[in-house]
Tab-separated table of C-alpha atoms and ligand atoms in Angstrom:
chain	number	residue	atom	x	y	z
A	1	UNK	CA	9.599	-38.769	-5.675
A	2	UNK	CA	9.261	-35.325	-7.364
A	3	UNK	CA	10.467	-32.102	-7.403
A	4	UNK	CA	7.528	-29.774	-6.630
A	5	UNK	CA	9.497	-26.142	-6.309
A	6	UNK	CA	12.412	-24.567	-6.054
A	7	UNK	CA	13.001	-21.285	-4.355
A	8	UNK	CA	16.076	-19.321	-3.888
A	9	UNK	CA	16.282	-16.869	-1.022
A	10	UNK	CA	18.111	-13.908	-0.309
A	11	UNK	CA	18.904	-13.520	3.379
A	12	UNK	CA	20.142	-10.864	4.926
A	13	UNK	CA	20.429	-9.125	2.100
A	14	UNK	CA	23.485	-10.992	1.068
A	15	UNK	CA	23.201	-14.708	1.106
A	16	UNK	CA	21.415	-17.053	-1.450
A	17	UNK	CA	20.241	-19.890	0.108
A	18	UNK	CA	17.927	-22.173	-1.937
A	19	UNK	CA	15.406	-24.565	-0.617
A	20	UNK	CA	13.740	-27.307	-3.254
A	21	UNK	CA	11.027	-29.126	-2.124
A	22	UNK	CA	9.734	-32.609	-3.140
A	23	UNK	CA	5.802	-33.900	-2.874
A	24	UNK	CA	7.184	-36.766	-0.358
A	25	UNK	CA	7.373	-33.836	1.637
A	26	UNK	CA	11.410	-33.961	1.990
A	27	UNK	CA	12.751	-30.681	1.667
A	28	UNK	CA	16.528	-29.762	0.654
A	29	UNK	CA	19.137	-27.026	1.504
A	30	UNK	CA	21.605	-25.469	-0.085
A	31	UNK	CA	23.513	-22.571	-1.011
A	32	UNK	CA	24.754	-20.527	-4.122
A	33	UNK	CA	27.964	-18.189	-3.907
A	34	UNK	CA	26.759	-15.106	-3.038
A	35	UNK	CA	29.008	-12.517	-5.342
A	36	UNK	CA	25.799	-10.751	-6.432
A	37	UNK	CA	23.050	-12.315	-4.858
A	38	UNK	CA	20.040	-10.533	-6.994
A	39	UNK	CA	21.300	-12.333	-10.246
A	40	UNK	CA	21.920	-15.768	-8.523
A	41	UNK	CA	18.508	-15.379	-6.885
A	42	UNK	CA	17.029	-15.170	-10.226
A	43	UNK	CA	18.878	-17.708	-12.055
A	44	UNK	CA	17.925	-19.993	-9.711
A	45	UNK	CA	14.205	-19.477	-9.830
A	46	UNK	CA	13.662	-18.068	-13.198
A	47	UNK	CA	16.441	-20.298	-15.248
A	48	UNK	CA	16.629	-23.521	-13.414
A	49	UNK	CA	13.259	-23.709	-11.374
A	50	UNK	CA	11.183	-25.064	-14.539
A	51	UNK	CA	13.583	-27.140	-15.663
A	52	UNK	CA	13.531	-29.119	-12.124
A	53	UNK	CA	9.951	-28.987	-11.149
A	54	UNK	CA	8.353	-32.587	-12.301
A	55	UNK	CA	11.833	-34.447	-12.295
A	56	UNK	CA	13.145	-36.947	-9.594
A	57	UNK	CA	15.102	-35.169	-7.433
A	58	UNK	CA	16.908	-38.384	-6.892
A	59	UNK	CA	18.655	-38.408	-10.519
A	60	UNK	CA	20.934	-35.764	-9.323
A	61	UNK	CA	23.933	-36.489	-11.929
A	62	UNK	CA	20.712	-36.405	-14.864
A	63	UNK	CA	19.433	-32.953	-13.610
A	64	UNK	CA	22.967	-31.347	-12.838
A	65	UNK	CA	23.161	-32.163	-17.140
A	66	UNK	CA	19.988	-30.842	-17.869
A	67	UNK	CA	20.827	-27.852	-15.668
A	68	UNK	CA	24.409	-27.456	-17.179
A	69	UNK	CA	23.504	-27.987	-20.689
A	70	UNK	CA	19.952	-26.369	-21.512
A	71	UNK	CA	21.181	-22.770	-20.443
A	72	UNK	CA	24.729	-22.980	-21.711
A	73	UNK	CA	24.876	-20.403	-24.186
A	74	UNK	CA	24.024	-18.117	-20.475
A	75	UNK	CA	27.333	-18.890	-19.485
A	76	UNK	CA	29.535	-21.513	-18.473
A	77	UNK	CA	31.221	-19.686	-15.694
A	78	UNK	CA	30.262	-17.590	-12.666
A	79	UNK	CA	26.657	-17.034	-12.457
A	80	UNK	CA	25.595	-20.430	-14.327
A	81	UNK	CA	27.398	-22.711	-11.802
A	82	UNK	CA	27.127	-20.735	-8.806
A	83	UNK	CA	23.454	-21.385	-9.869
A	84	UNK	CA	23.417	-24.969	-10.420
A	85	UNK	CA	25.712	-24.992	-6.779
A	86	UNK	CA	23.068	-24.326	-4.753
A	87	UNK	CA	20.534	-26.785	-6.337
A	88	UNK	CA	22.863	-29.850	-6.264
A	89	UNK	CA	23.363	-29.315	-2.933
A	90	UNK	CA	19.755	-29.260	-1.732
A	91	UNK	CA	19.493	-32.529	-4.060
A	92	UNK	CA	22.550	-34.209	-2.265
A	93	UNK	CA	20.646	-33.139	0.818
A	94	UNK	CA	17.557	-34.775	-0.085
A	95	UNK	CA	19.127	-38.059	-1.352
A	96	UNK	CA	20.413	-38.067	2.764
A	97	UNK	CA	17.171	-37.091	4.129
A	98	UNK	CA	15.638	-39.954	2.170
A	99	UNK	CA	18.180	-42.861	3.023
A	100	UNK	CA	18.504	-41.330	6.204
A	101	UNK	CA	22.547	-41.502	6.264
A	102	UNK	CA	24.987	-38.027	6.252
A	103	UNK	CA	26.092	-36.907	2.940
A	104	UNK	CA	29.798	-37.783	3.471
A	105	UNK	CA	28.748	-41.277	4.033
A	106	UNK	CA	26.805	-41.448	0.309
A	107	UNK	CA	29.997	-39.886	-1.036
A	108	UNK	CA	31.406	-43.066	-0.386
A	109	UNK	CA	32.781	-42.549	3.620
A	110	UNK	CA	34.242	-40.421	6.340
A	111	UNK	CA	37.985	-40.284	6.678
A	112	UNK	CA	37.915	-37.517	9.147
A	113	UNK	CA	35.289	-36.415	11.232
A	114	UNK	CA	37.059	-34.076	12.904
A	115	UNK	CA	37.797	-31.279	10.433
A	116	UNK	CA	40.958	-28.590	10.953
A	117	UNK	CA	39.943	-25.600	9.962
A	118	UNK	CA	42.492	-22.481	9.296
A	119	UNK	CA	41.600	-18.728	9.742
A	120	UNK	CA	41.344	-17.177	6.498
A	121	UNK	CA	42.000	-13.317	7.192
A	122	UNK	CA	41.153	-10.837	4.601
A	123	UNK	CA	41.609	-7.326	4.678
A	124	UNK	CA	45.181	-6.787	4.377
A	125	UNK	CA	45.288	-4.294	1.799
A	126	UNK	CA	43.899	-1.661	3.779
A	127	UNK	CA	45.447	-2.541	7.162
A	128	UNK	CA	49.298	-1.863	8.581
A	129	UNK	CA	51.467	-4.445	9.087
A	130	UNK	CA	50.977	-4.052	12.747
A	131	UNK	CA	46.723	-4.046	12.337
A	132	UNK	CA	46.871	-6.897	10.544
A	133	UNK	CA	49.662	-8.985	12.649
A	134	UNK	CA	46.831	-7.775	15.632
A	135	UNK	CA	44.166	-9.836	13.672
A	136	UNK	CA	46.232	-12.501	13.424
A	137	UNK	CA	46.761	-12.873	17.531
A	138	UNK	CA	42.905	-12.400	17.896
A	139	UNK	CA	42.832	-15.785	16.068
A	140	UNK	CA	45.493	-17.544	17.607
A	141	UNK	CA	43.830	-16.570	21.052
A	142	UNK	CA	40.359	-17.916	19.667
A	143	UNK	CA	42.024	-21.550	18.911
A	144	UNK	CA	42.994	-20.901	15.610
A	145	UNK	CA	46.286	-23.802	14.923
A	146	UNK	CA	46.888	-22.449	11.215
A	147	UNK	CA	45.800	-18.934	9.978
A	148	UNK	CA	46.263	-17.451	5.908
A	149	UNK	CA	46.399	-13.673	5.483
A	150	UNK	CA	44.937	-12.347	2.651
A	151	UNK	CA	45.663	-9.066	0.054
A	152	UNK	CA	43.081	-7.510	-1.710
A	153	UNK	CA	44.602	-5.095	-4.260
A	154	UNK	CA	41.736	-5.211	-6.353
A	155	UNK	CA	42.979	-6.815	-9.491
A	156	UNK	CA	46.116	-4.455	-9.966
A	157	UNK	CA	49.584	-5.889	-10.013
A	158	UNK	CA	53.068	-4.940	-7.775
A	159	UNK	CA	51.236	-2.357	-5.440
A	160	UNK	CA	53.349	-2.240	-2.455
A	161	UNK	CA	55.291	-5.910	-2.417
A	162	UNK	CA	57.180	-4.434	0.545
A	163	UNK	CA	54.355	-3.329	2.855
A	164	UNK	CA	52.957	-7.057	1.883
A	165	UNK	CA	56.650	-8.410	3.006
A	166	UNK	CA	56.646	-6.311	6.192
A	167	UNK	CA	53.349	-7.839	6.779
A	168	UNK	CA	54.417	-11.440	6.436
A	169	UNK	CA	56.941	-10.930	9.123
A	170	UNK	CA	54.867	-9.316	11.416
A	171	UNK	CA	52.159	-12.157	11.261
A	172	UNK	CA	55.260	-14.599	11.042
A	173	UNK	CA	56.817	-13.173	14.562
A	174	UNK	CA	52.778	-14.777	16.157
A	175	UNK	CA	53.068	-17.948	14.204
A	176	UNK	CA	56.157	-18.793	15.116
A	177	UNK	CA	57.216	-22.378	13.549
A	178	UNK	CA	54.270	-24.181	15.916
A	179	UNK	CA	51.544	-22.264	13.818
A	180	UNK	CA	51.446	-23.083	9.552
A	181	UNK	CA	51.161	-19.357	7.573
A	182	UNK	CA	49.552	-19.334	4.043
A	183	UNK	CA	49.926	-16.010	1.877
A	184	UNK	CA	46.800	-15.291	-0.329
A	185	UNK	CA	48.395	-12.642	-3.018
A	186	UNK	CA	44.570	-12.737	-4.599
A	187	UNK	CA	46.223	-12.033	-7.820
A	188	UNK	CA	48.216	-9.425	-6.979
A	189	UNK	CA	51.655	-9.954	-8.483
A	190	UNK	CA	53.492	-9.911	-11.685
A	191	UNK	CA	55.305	-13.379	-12.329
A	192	UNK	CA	58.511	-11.872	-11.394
A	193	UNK	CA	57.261	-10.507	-8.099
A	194	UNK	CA	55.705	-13.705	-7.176
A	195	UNK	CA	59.092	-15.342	-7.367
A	196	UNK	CA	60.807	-12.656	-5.490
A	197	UNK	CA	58.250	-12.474	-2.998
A	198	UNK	CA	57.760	-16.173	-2.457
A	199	UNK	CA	61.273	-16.468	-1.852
A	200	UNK	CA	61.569	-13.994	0.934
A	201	UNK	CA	58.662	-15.761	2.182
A	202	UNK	CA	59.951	-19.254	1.901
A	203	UNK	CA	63.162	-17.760	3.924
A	204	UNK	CA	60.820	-17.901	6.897
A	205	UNK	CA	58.498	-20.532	6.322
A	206	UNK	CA	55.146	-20.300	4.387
A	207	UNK	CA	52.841	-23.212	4.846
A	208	UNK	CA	50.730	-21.983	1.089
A	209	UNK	CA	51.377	-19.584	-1.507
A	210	UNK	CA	47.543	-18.951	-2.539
A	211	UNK	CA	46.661	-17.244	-5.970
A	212	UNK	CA	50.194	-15.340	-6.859
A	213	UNK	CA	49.446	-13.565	-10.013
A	214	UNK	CA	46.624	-12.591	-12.302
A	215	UNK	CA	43.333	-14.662	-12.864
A	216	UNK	CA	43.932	-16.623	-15.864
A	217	UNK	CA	47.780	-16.071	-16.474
A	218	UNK	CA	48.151	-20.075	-16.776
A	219	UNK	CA	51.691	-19.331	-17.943
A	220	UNK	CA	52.692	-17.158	-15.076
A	221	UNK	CA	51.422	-19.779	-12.844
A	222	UNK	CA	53.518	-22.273	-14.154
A	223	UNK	CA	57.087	-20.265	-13.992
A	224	UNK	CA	56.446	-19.396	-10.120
A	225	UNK	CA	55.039	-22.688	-9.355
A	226	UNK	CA	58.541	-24.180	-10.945
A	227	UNK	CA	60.597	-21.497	-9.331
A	228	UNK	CA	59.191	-21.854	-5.850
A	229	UNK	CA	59.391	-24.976	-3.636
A	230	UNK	CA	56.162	-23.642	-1.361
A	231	UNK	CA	52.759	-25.025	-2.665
A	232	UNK	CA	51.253	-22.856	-5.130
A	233	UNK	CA	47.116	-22.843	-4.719
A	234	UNK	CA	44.592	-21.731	-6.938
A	235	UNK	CA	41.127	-22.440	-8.439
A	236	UNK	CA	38.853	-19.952	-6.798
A	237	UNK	CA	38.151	-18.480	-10.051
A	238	UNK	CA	37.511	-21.918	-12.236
A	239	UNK	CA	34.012	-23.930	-12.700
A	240	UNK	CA	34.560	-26.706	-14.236
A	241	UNK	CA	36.124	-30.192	-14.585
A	242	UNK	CA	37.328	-28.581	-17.669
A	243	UNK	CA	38.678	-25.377	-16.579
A	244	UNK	CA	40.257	-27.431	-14.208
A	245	UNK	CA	42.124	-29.948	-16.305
A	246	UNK	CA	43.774	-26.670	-17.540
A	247	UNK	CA	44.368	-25.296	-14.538
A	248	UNK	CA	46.355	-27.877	-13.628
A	249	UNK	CA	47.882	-29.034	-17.413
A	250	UNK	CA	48.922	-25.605	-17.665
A	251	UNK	CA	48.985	-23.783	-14.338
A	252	UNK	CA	50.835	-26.288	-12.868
A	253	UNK	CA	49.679	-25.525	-9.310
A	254	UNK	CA	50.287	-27.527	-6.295
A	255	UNK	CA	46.889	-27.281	-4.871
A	256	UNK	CA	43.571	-27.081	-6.255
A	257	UNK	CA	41.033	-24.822	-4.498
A	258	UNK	CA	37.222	-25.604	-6.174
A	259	UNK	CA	34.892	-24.032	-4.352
A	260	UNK	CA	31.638	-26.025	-3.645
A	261	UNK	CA	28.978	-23.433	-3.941
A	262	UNK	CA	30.610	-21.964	-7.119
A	263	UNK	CA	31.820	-24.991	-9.220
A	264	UNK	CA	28.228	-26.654	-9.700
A	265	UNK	CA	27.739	-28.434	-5.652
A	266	UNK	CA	28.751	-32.065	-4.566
A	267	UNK	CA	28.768	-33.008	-8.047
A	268	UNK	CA	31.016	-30.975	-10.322
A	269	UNK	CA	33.801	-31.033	-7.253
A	270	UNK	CA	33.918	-35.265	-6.691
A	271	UNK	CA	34.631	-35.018	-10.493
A	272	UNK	CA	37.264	-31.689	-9.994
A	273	UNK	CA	38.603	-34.032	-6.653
A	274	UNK	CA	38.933	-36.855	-8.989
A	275	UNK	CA	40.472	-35.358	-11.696
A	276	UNK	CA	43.177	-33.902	-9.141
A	277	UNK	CA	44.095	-37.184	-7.411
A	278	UNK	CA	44.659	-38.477	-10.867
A	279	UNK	CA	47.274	-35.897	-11.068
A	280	UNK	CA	48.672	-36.160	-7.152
A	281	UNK	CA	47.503	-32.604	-6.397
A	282	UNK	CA	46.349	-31.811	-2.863
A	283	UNK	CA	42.920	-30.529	-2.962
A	284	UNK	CA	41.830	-27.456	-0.507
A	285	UNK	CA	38.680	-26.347	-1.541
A	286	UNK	CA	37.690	-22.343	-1.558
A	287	UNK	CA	35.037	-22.056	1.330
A	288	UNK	CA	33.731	-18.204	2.312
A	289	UNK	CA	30.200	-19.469	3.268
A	290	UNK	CA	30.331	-20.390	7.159
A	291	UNK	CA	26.776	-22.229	7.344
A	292	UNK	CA	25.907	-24.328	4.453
A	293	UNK	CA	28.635	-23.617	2.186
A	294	UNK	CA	31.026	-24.908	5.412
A	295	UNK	CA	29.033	-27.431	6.006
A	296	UNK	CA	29.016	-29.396	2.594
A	297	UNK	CA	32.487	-28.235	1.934
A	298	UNK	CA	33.309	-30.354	4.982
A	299	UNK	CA	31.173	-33.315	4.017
A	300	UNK	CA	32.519	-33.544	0.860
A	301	UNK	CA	36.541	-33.144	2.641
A	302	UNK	CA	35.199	-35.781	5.266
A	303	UNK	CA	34.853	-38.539	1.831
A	304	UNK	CA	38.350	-37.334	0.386
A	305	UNK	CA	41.671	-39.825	1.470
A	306	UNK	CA	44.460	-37.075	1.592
A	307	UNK	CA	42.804	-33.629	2.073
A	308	UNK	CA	44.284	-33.739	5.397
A	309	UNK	CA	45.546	-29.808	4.981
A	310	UNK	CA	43.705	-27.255	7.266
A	311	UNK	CA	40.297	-25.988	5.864
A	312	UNK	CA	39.494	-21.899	5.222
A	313	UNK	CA	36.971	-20.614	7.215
A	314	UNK	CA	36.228	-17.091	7.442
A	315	UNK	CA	34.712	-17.817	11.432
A	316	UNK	CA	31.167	-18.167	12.911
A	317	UNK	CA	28.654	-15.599	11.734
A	318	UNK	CA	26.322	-15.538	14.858
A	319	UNK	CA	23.641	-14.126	12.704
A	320	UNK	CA	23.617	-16.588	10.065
A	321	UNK	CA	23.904	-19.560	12.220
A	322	UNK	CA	20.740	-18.161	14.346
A	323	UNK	CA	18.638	-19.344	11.085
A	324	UNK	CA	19.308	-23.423	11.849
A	325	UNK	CA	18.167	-24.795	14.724
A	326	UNK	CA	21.230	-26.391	15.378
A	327	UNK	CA	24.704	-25.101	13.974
A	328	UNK	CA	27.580	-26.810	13.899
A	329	UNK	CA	30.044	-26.795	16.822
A	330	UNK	CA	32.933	-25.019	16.096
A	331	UNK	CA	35.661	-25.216	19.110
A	332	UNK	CA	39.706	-24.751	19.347
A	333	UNK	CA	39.713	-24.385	16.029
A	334	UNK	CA	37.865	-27.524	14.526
A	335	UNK	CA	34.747	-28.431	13.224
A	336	UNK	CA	32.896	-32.277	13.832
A	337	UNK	CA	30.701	-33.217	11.398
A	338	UNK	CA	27.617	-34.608	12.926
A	339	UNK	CA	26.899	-38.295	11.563
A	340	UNK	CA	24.255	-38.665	13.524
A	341	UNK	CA	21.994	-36.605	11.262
A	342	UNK	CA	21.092	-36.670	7.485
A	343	UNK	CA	22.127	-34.999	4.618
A	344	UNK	CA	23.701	-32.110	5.232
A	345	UNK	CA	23.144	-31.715	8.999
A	346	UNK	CA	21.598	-28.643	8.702
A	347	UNK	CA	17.925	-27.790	9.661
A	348	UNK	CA	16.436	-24.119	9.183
A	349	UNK	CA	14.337	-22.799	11.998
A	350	UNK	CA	11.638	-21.794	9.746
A	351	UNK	CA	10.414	-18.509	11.789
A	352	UNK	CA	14.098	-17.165	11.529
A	353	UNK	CA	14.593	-17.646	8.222
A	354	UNK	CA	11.310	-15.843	7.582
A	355	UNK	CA	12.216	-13.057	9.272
A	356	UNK	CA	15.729	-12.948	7.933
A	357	UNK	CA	14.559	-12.810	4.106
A	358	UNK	CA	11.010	-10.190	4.330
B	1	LIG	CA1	41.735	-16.764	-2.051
């Protein structure tokens, strides 16, 4: 078998999906992170396409090297994996389509085929205490058993730690002790606030404690990580098996969040997973994507022993899942991976997705 093309697509304007296409007449799906879709779009086709067209599409491990290596001096993080993401999942959906099993099966077996998923809630910056906390009981009326609120100060430090506290209890008086409550600081505390703030949060039960201070500040990870008991998460921001070992050599963190269509697809995470349970971290992957992104995410959790944690998902985009012609269930909060089909489990109805990328 060959690979024939390769062709990313923007849809809706936001969205990179790519499609690569073999002359057995298989085709494959996947999907790139979507932080600035015109450059991913074009990495894809312009930087990657040639050097897949001609190669067997089978030999994913071979191409992901080729992919990584011939283009390095682009980049080695962000736009270069979120790239090679997309591709390596169409491959991994291929290699399904062709043996005709699910890709959690290849990956070496389902543990879980029903798949907790929590309610990752953004916004909270720019919303009260009370408009957030309202968000919260939307969710918890949809299903929802486990919900993370999330800040978004926009890479600045220590805005308003109490408004963020006031918050916490608001969202804690919904959750009560039946319902697990992350905190996603997205980088928005100083190592000292972290502590302070993790241990007012900690005095009334936090289930996660997800990215407490700046991007990069490995060292400031480490001191709240060792001065909290709550699991510390991170990873959102790292690529690579590398980046990886030094997140958690040096970070220290509790959990490892790779996120499957930034870190390089199905096969730069098995290798991130890997390197984690070598280490006795708990792995809960980064997942903002709710069609394909979700659904490999949750193939590749299905084939991993311990990630029995709740899942982030940012809930069903109608419009995105009108493009397959049949999504996922989602219900009471869970997802079931559907081992009756191949590969990813994901087929585009071709008119839609036509329509959705003119
Ligand atoms: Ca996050």
């Amino acid at each position: 078998m060959k690979i024939i093309d390769v062709k990313a697509s923007i849809v809706f304007g936001r969205s990179v999906f790519v499609q690569v296409f073999t002359d057995e007449g298989l085709t494959g799906l996947g999907e790139c992170s979507p932080m600035h879709a015109p450059v991913l779009a074009h990495f894809v086709n312009t930087v990657l396409r040639p050097l897949c067209i001609g190669q067997n599409p089978l030999e994913i491990d071979k191409l992901w090297t080729t992919m990584f290596y011939r283009p390095y001096k682009l980049g080695v993080m962000g736009a270069h994996l979120e790239a090679i993401a997309g591709i390596d999942i169409a491959l991994w959906d291929i290699l399904g389509k062709a043996t005709g099993l699910p890709i959690c099966i290849l990956l070496g077996g389902c543990y879980r085929q029903r798949v907790r998923m929590y309610a990752s809630l953004g916004g909270g910056a720019g919303r009260t205490p009370a408009q957030q906390a309202a968000i919260v009981e939307q969710h918890l009326e949809q299903g929802y058993t486990a919900i993370k609120i999330r800040m978004d100060w926009g890479y600045r430090v220590d805005v308003d730690p109490e408004k963020d506290w006031a918050m916490f209890q608001e969202c804690k008086k919904l959750t009560g002790d039946r319902v697990p409550l992350s905190f996603d600081a997205n980088n928005g505390y100083s190592p000292a606030t972290a502590i302070q703030q993790g241990r007012r949060f900690e005095s009334l039960g936090i289930y996660h404690f997800e990215e407490p201070v700046m991007v990069d500040d490995y060292a400031g990870y480490a001191q709240v990580a060792h001065a909290l008991d709550v699991p510390i998460s991170a990873g959102e921001h790292e690529y690579t098996r590398w980046q990886f070992r030094d997140l958690i050599e040096r970070a220290q963190v509790d959990i490892i969040q790779p996120d499957i269509v930034k870190c390089g697809g199905f096969s730069e995470i098995r290798k991130i997973a890997a390197l984690g349970e070598a280490h006795h971290k708990h792995i809960v992957p980064h997942q903002t994507q709710p069609t394909i992104g979700t659904a490999a995410n949750l193939h590749f959790i299905a084939s991993l022993r311990d990630a029995n944690r709740p899942q982030e998902f940012t809930g069903v985009n109608e419009r995105l899942s009108s493009l397959f012609k049949e999504p996922w269930e989602f219900k009471d909060g869970y997802f079931t991976i559907p081992l009756d089909r191949p590969g990813l489990g994901l087929e585009l109805d071709e008119a839609a997705f036509r329509r959705a990328i003119e």
